[in-house]
CSV table of C-alpha atoms in Angstrom, one decimal:
chain,number,residue,atom,x,y,z
A,1431,UNK,CA,-1.4,-27.8,8.5
A,1432,UNK,CA,2.2,-27.2,9.6
A,1433,UNK,CA,5.0,-26.7,7.2
A,1434,UNK,CA,8.1,-28.8,6.5
A,1435,UNK,CA,11.0,-26.4,6.3
A,1436,UNK,CA,14.3,-27.5,4.6
A,1437,UNK,CA,17.4,-25.5,3.9
A,1438,UNK,CA,20.6,-25.5,1.9
A,1439,UNK,CA,23.6,-23.3,2.4
A,1440,UNK,CA,26.7,-22.8,0.3
A,1441,UNK,CA,29.6,-20.3,0.2
A,1442,UNK,CA,32.5,-20.0,-2.3
A,1443,UNK,CA,35.5,-17.8,-1.8
A,1444,UNK,CA,36.3,-15.4,-4.6
A,1445,UNK,CA,39.5,-14.4,-6.2
A,1446,UNK,CA,40.4,-11.6,-3.7
A,1447,UNK,CA,42.1,-12.7,-0.5
A,1448,UNK,CA,39.8,-14.6,2.0
A,1449,UNK,CA,36.0,-15.1,2.1
A,1450,UNK,CA,34.3,-12.0,3.5
A,1451,UNK,CA,30.8,-13.6,3.1
A,1452,UNK,CA,29.0,-15.8,5.7
A,1453,UNK,CA,25.7,-17.5,5.9
A,1454,UNK,CA,24.0,-19.2,8.8
A,1455,UNK,CA,20.7,-21.1,9.5
A,1456,UNK,CA,19.3,-21.6,13.0
A,1457,UNK,CA,16.3,-23.8,14.0
A,1458,UNK,CA,14.2,-23.3,17.1
A,1459,UNK,CA,12.7,-26.1,19.1
A,1460,UNK,CA,9.3,-25.5,17.5
A,1461,UNK,CA,10.8,-25.7,14.0
A,1462,UNK,CA,10.9,-22.0,13.3
A,1463,UNK,CA,13.9,-21.2,11.0
A,1464,UNK,CA,16.0,-18.1,11.0
A,1465,UNK,CA,18.6,-17.5,8.3
A,1466,UNK,CA,21.0,-14.7,7.4
A,1467,UNK,CA,23.5,-13.9,4.6
A,1468,UNK,CA,26.2,-11.4,5.5
A,1469,UNK,CA,28.3,-9.8,2.7
A,1470,UNK,CA,31.3,-8.1,4.3
A,1471,UNK,CA,32.5,-4.8,2.7
A,1472,UNK,CA,36.1,-5.2,1.6
A,1473,UNK,CA,38.5,-7.8,2.8
A,1474,UNK,CA,40.1,-6.2,5.8
A,1475,UNK,CA,41.4,-8.4,8.7
A,1476,UNK,CA,38.2,-7.7,10.8
A,1477,UNK,CA,35.8,-8.5,8.0
A,1478,UNK,CA,36.4,-12.2,7.3
A,1479,UNK,CA,36.7,-12.9,11.0
A,1480,UNK,CA,33.6,-11.0,12.0
A,1481,UNK,CA,31.2,-12.0,9.1
A,1482,UNK,CA,30.5,-15.5,10.6
A,1483,UNK,CA,29.7,-13.9,14.0
A,1484,UNK,CA,27.3,-11.4,12.4
A,1485,UNK,CA,25.6,-14.2,10.4
A,1486,UNK,CA,25.3,-16.4,13.5
A,1487,UNK,CA,23.9,-13.6,15.6
A,1488,UNK,CA,21.4,-12.5,12.9
A,1489,UNK,CA,20.2,-16.0,12.2
A,1490,UNK,CA,19.6,-16.9,15.9
A,1491,UNK,CA,17.8,-13.6,16.7
A,1492,UNK,CA,15.8,-13.7,13.4
A,1493,UNK,CA,14.5,-17.2,14.4
A,1494,UNK,CA,13.5,-16.0,17.9
A,1495,UNK,CA,12.5,-12.3,17.4
A,1496,UNK,CA,12.2,-11.8,13.6
A,1497,UNK,CA,14.7,-10.7,10.9
A,1498,UNK,CA,14.4,-6.9,11.7
A,1499,UNK,CA,15.6,-7.6,15.3
A,1500,UNK,CA,18.1,-10.1,13.8
A,1501,UNK,CA,19.8,-7.5,11.7
A,1502,UNK,CA,19.6,-4.7,14.2
A,1503,UNK,CA,21.2,-6.9,16.8
A,1504,UNK,CA,24.0,-7.9,14.5
A,1505,UNK,CA,24.4,-4.2,13.7
A,1506,UNK,CA,25.2,-3.4,17.3
A,1507,UNK,CA,28.2,-5.7,17.1
A,1508,UNK,CA,29.9,-3.4,14.6
A,1509,UNK,CA,28.2,0.0,15.2
A,1510,UNK,CA,31.4,1.3,16.9
A,1511,UNK,CA,34.5,1.5,14.7
A,1512,UNK,CA,36.6,0.0,17.4
A,1513,UNK,CA,39.9,1.2,19.0
A,1514,UNK,CA,41.7,1.0,15.6
A,1515,UNK,CA,38.9,2.6,13.7
A,1516,UNK,CA,38.7,-0.2,11.3
A,1517,UNK,CA,35.9,-2.4,12.5
A,1518,UNK,CA,34.1,-4.5,9.9
A,1519,UNK,CA,31.0,-3.4,7.9
A,1520,UNK,CA,28.7,-5.4,5.7
A,1521,UNK,CA,25.4,-5.6,3.9
A,1522,UNK,CA,22.9,-8.3,4.9
A,1523,UNK,CA,19.6,-10.1,4.4
A,1524,UNK,CA,17.8,-12.2,7.0
A,1525,UNK,CA,14.6,-14.3,7.1
A,1526,UNK,CA,12.3,-16.0,9.4
A,1527,UNK,CA,9.7,-18.7,8.6
A,1528,UNK,CA,7.4,-20.5,11.0
A,1529,UNK,CA,6.0,-24.0,10.5
A,1530,UNK,CA,2.5,-22.6,10.9
A,1531,UNK,CA,2.8,-19.5,8.7
A,1532,UNK,CA,2.4,-19.2,4.9
A,1533,UNK,CA,4.5,-16.0,4.8
A,1534,UNK,CA,8.3,-15.9,5.1
A,1535,UNK,CA,9.5,-12.6,6.5
A,1536,UNK,CA,12.6,-10.9,5.1
A,1537,UNK,CA,14.6,-7.9,6.1
A,1538,UNK,CA,17.6,-6.5,4.4
A,1539,UNK,CA,20.0,-3.6,4.2
A,1540,UNK,CA,22.4,-2.8,1.4
A,1541,UNK,CA,22.5,-4.9,-1.8
A,1542,UNK,CA,22.0,-8.4,-0.4
A,1543,UNK,CA,18.9,-9.9,-2.0
A,1544,UNK,CA,15.9,-12.3,-1.5
A,1545,UNK,CA,14.2,-14.1,-4.4
A,1546,UNK,CA,11.0,-16.2,-4.4
A,1547,UNK,CA,10.1,-19.1,-6.7
A,1548,UNK,CA,6.4,-19.9,-7.2
A,1549,UNK,CA,7.0,-23.0,-9.2
A,1550,UNK,CA,7.4,-21.2,-12.6
A,1551,UNK,CA,8.9,-17.7,-12.0
A,1552,UNK,CA,11.8,-16.4,-10.0
A,1553,UNK,CA,10.9,-13.0,-8.5
A,1554,UNK,CA,13.2,-10.5,-6.8
A,1555,UNK,CA,11.5,-9.2,-3.7
A,1556,UNK,CA,14.2,-6.8,-2.5
A,1557,UNK,CA,15.7,-3.6,-4.0
A,1558,UNK,CA,19.3,-2.8,-3.8
A,1559,UNK,CA,20.1,0.1,-1.4
A,1560,UNK,CA,22.7,1.7,-3.8
A,1561,UNK,CA,23.1,5.1,-5.4
A,1562,UNK,CA,22.8,3.4,-8.8
A,1563,UNK,CA,19.4,1.9,-8.0
A,1564,UNK,CA,18.2,5.2,-6.6
A,1565,UNK,CA,19.3,7.0,-9.8
A,1566,UNK,CA,17.4,4.4,-11.9
A,1567,UNK,CA,14.3,4.9,-9.8
A,1568,UNK,CA,14.5,8.6,-10.5
A,1569,UNK,CA,14.8,8.2,-14.3
A,1570,UNK,CA,18.6,8.8,-14.7
A,1571,UNK,CA,20.1,7.2,-17.8
A,1572,UNK,CA,21.0,3.5,-17.3
A,1573,UNK,CA,24.6,3.9,-18.4
A,1574,UNK,CA,25.1,6.7,-15.8
A,1575,UNK,CA,23.3,4.9,-13.0
A,1576,UNK,CA,25.3,1.7,-13.6
A,1577,UNK,CA,28.5,3.6,-12.7
A,1578,UNK,CA,27.1,4.1,-9.2
A,1579,UNK,CA,26.0,0.6,-8.4
A,1580,UNK,CA,28.9,0.0,-6.0
A,1581,UNK,CA,28.0,3.1,-3.9
A,1582,UNK,CA,26.0,1.9,-0.9
A,1583,UNK,CA,23.3,4.1,0.6
A,1584,UNK,CA,23.1,2.0,3.8
A,1585,UNK,CA,25.1,-0.7,5.6
A,1586,UNK,CA,24.7,-3.0,8.5
A,1587,UNK,CA,26.9,-0.9,10.8
A,1588,UNK,CA,24.6,2.1,10.2
A,1589,UNK,CA,21.4,0.2,10.2
A,1590,UNK,CA,18.3,1.5,11.9
A,1591,UNK,CA,14.6,0.7,11.7
A,1592,UNK,CA,14.3,3.3,8.9
A,1593,UNK,CA,17.1,1.7,6.7
A,1594,UNK,CA,16.3,-2.0,7.2
A,1595,UNK,CA,13.5,-2.8,4.8
A,1596,UNK,CA,10.8,-5.5,5.0
A,1597,UNK,CA,9.1,-7.9,2.6
A,1598,UNK,CA,6.7,-10.8,3.1
A,1599,UNK,CA,7.1,-13.7,0.6
A,1600,UNK,CA,4.5,-16.4,0.1
A,1601,UNK,CA,6.4,-18.4,-2.5
A,1602,UNK,CA,7.4,-21.9,-1.2
A,1603,UNK,CA,11.0,-21.5,-2.2
A,1604,UNK,CA,13.1,-18.5,-1.1
A,1605,UNK,CA,16.7,-17.7,-1.9
A,1606,UNK,CA,19.0,-15.3,0.0
A,1607,UNK,CA,22.1,-14.1,-1.9
A,1608,UNK,CA,25.2,-12.0,-1.6
A,1609,UNK,CA,26.1,-9.9,-4.6
A,1610,UNK,CA,28.8,-12.4,-5.6
A,1611,UNK,CA,25.8,-14.5,-6.8
A,1612,UNK,CA,23.4,-12.0,-8.3
A,1613,UNK,CA,26.0,-9.8,-9.9
A,1614,UNK,CA,27.8,-12.7,-11.6
A,1615,UNK,CA,25.0,-15.1,-12.3
A,1616,UNK,CA,22.4,-13.7,-14.9
A,1617,UNK,CA,18.8,-13.8,-13.7
A,1618,UNK,CA,17.8,-16.2,-16.5
A,1619,UNK,CA,20.6,-18.7,-15.5
A,1620,UNK,CA,19.6,-18.4,-11.8
A,1621,UNK,CA,16.0,-19.1,-12.7
A,1622,UNK,CA,17.1,-22.1,-14.8
A,1623,UNK,CA,19.1,-23.5,-11.8
A,1624,UNK,CA,16.0,-23.1,-9.5
A,1625,UNK,CA,13.9,-24.9,-12.1
A,1626,UNK,CA,16.3,-27.8,-12.3
A,1627,UNK,CA,17.0,-28.2,-8.5
A,1628,UNK,CA,13.9,-26.8,-6.8
A,1629,UNK,CA,13.3,-30.1,-5.0
A,1630,UNK,CA,16.8,-30.2,-3.5
A,1631,UNK,CA,17.8,-27.1,-1.5
A,1632,UNK,CA,21.4,-28.1,-0.8
A,1633,UNK,CA,22.0,-29.2,-4.4
A,1634,UNK,CA,20.5,-25.9,-5.5
A,1635,UNK,CA,22.7,-23.9,-3.2
A,1636,UNK,CA,25.8,-25.7,-4.4
A,1637,UNK,CA,24.8,-25.2,-8.1
A,1638,UNK,CA,24.2,-21.5,-7.6
A,1639,UNK,CA,27.6,-20.7,-6.1
A,1640,UNK,CA,29.3,-22.9,-8.6
A,1641,UNK,CA,27.7,-20.9,-11.4
A,1642,UNK,CA,29.3,-17.6,-10.4
A,1643,UNK,CA,31.9,-16.8,-13.0
A,1644,UNK,CA,34.8,-14.3,-13.2
A,1645,UNK,CA,34.2,-11.0,-15.0
A,1646,UNK,CA,36.2,-9.8,-18.0
A,1647,UNK,CA,39.1,-8.8,-15.7
A,1648,UNK,CA,39.2,-12.3,-14.1
A,1649,UNK,CA,37.6,-11.1,-10.8
A,1650,UNK,CA,35.1,-13.2,-9.0
A,1651,UNK,CA,33.5,-12.0,-5.8
A,1652,UNK,CA,32.7,-14.2,-2.8
A,1653,UNK,CA,29.4,-15.9,-3.4
A,1654,UNK,CA,27.0,-17.1,-0.7
A,1655,UNK,CA,23.4,-18.4,-0.9
A,1656,UNK,CA,20.8,-19.8,1.5
A,1657,UNK,CA,17.9,-21.7,0.0
A,1658,UNK,CA,14.7,-22.2,2.1
A,1659,UNK,CA,11.9,-24.5,1.0
A,1660,UNK,CA,8.7,-24.7,3.0
A,1661,UNK,CA,5.6,-26.7,2.0
A,1662,UNK,CA,2.8,-28.6,3.6
A,1663,UNK,CA,4.2,-31.4,5.7
A,1664,UNK,CA,1.8,-34.1,4.6
A,1665,UNK,CA,1.5,-33.2,0.9
A,1666,UNK,CA,2.3,-35.6,-2.0
A,1667,UNK,CA,4.5,-32.8,-3.4
A,1668,UNK,CA,6.6,-32.9,-0.3
A,1669,UNK,CA,7.2,-36.6,-0.6
A,1670,UNK,CA,8.1,-36.2,-4.3
A,1671,UNK,CA,10.5,-33.4,-3.5
A,1672,UNK,CA,12.3,-35.5,-0.8
A,1673,UNK,CA,12.7,-38.4,-3.2
A,1674,UNK,CA,14.1,-36.0,-5.8
A,1675,UNK,CA,16.5,-34.5,-3.3
A,1676,UNK,CA,17.9,-38.0,-2.4
A,1677,UNK,CA,18.5,-38.7,-6.0
A,1678,UNK,CA,20.1,-35.4,-7.0
A,1679,UNK,CA,22.4,-34.8,-4.0
A,1680,UNK,CA,24.7,-37.6,-2.9
A,1681,UNK,CA,26.2,-36.8,0.5
A,1682,UNK,CA,29.4,-38.6,1.6
A,1683,UNK,CA,31.4,-38.9,4.7
A,1684,UNK,CA,34.8,-37.2,4.6
A,1685,UNK,CA,37.5,-36.0,7.1
A,1686,UNK,CA,40.1,-33.3,7.2
A,1687,UNK,CA,43.6,-34.7,7.3
A,1688,UNK,CA,45.8,-31.5,7.6
A,1689,UNK,CA,46.2,-27.9,6.5
A,1690,UNK,CA,48.6,-27.0,3.6
A,1691,UNK,CA,48.8,-23.2,3.6
A,1692,UNK,CA,45.3,-21.8,3.0
A,1693,UNK,CA,44.0,-25.2,1.8
A,1694,UNK,CA,42.7,-28.3,3.7
A,1695,UNK,CA,43.4,-31.8,2.6
A,1696,UNK,CA,40.1,-33.8,2.5
A,1697,UNK,CA,39.8,-37.5,2.1
A,1698,UNK,CA,36.8,-39.9,2.1
A,1699,UNK,CA,36.2,-41.3,5.5
A,1700,UNK,CA,36.7,-44.9,4.5
A,1701,UNK,CA,39.4,-47.5,4.6
A,1702,UNK,CA,39.7,-47.7,0.8
A,1703,UNK,CA,39.7,-43.9,0.3
A,1704,UNK,CA,41.5,-42.5,-2.7
A,1705,UNK,CA,44.2,-39.9,-2.5
A,1706,UNK,CA,43.2,-36.7,-0.6
A,1707,UNK,CA,42.1,-33.5,-2.5
A,1708,UNK,CA,42.5,-29.9,-1.4
A,1709,UNK,CA,39.8,-27.3,-0.8
A,1710,UNK,CA,39.9,-23.8,0.6
A,1711,UNK,CA,40.2,-24.2,4.3
A,1712,UNK,CA,38.4,-20.9,5.1
A,1713,UNK,CA,35.4,-22.0,3.0
A,1714,UNK,CA,35.0,-25.2,5.0
A,1715,UNK,CA,35.6,-23.4,8.3
A,1716,UNK,CA,32.9,-20.9,7.6
A,1717,UNK,CA,30.4,-23.6,6.6
A,1718,UNK,CA,30.8,-25.7,9.7
A,1719,UNK,CA,31.6,-23.0,12.3
A,1720,UNK,CA,35.1,-24.3,13.2
A,1721,UNK,CA,38.2,-22.2,13.3
A,1722,UNK,CA,40.6,-23.0,10.5
A,1723,UNK,CA,43.4,-24.1,12.8
A,1724,UNK,CA,41.0,-26.7,14.4
A,1725,UNK,CA,39.9,-28.3,11.1
A,1726,UNK,CA,42.5,-31.2,11.0
A,1727,UNK,CA,40.8,-34.4,12.3
A,1728,UNK,CA,37.3,-33.0,11.9
A,1729,UNK,CA,34.8,-35.4,10.3
A,1730,UNK,CA,32.3,-33.9,7.9
A,1731,UNK,CA,29.7,-34.8,5.3
A,1732,UNK,CA,29.8,-33.1,1.8
A,1733,UNK,CA,27.7,-33.1,-1.4
A,1734,UNK,CA,29.3,-34.6,-4.5
A,1735,UNK,CA,28.9,-32.2,-7.4
A,1736,UNK,CA,30.1,-31.8,-11.0
A,1737,UNK,CA,33.5,-33.4,-11.6
A,1738,UNK,CA,33.2,-35.2,-8.2
A,1739,UNK,CA,34.0,-31.9,-6.4
A,1740,UNK,CA,32.7,-31.6,-2.9
A,1741,UNK,CA,30.7,-28.8,-1.4
A,1742,UNK,CA,27.9,-28.3,1.1
A,1743,UNK,CA,30.1,-29.0,4.1
A,1744,UNK,CA,28.4,-30.1,7.3
A,1745,UNK,CA,29.6,-31.4,10.7
A,1746,UNK,CA,28.9,-35.0,11.6
């Protein structure tokens, strides 16, 4: 029996400059889904501009040729440092799931992650390609290894078949995350969010990026997540999940009025709309694939979350 595949995607800008993360999902004519999360290294001018391109490339190629090809193709876009020597670099995780396959294929490089949920337990299926993780694997004291967690052993620009690792996940719910999620949302809290929102992929994605909190110094990294749910198309469980999703995630029509600095003024797309509210323009642009300067006048849908804040932006 074929699978119904549903996805949710959310990104949230951190406290340092603009959003260097990006996530994309692409669906083929036969229903095969490719997905990719890109976590740009640093916040240089190339990074936030290039990350959406890398994510789009990786997602499209992952759907067609698999996530290994997806990441290696994206790697070619930034393999050369460019004329100024400052081309972007990133870490990444990509996935492919087919309607007629029980196994979701994942490839990754760096410290982007993939988790699976079997209905009761959230399992990490990837290992971080960092010096700190390597030291832990070789028995080095935890307090010493922890000091090297930000030292990457591999990156997307240097990716090869030997540095892009593979995993197969049979769990019906899979989460792809940037480190702004898994470094700033404890595993127990992440598991609790999945338990609460497992039937609603978009609501779950929104809840996860919202849960990322600043550290003791007030720093919060960019946070991006893609949720993929795949189950038997005709099952009673699928019907129940869809009903739960409709109840939990209210999606409304909105439009972008204008840009004010780095923020976009958003208003409900209705005659009796209340006063507009402002949201990070880059966050919206990344989510819907529209350049920031072209946002005014664009009509969208968004999910209403806690405190009536909007997220989960999509084009209409």
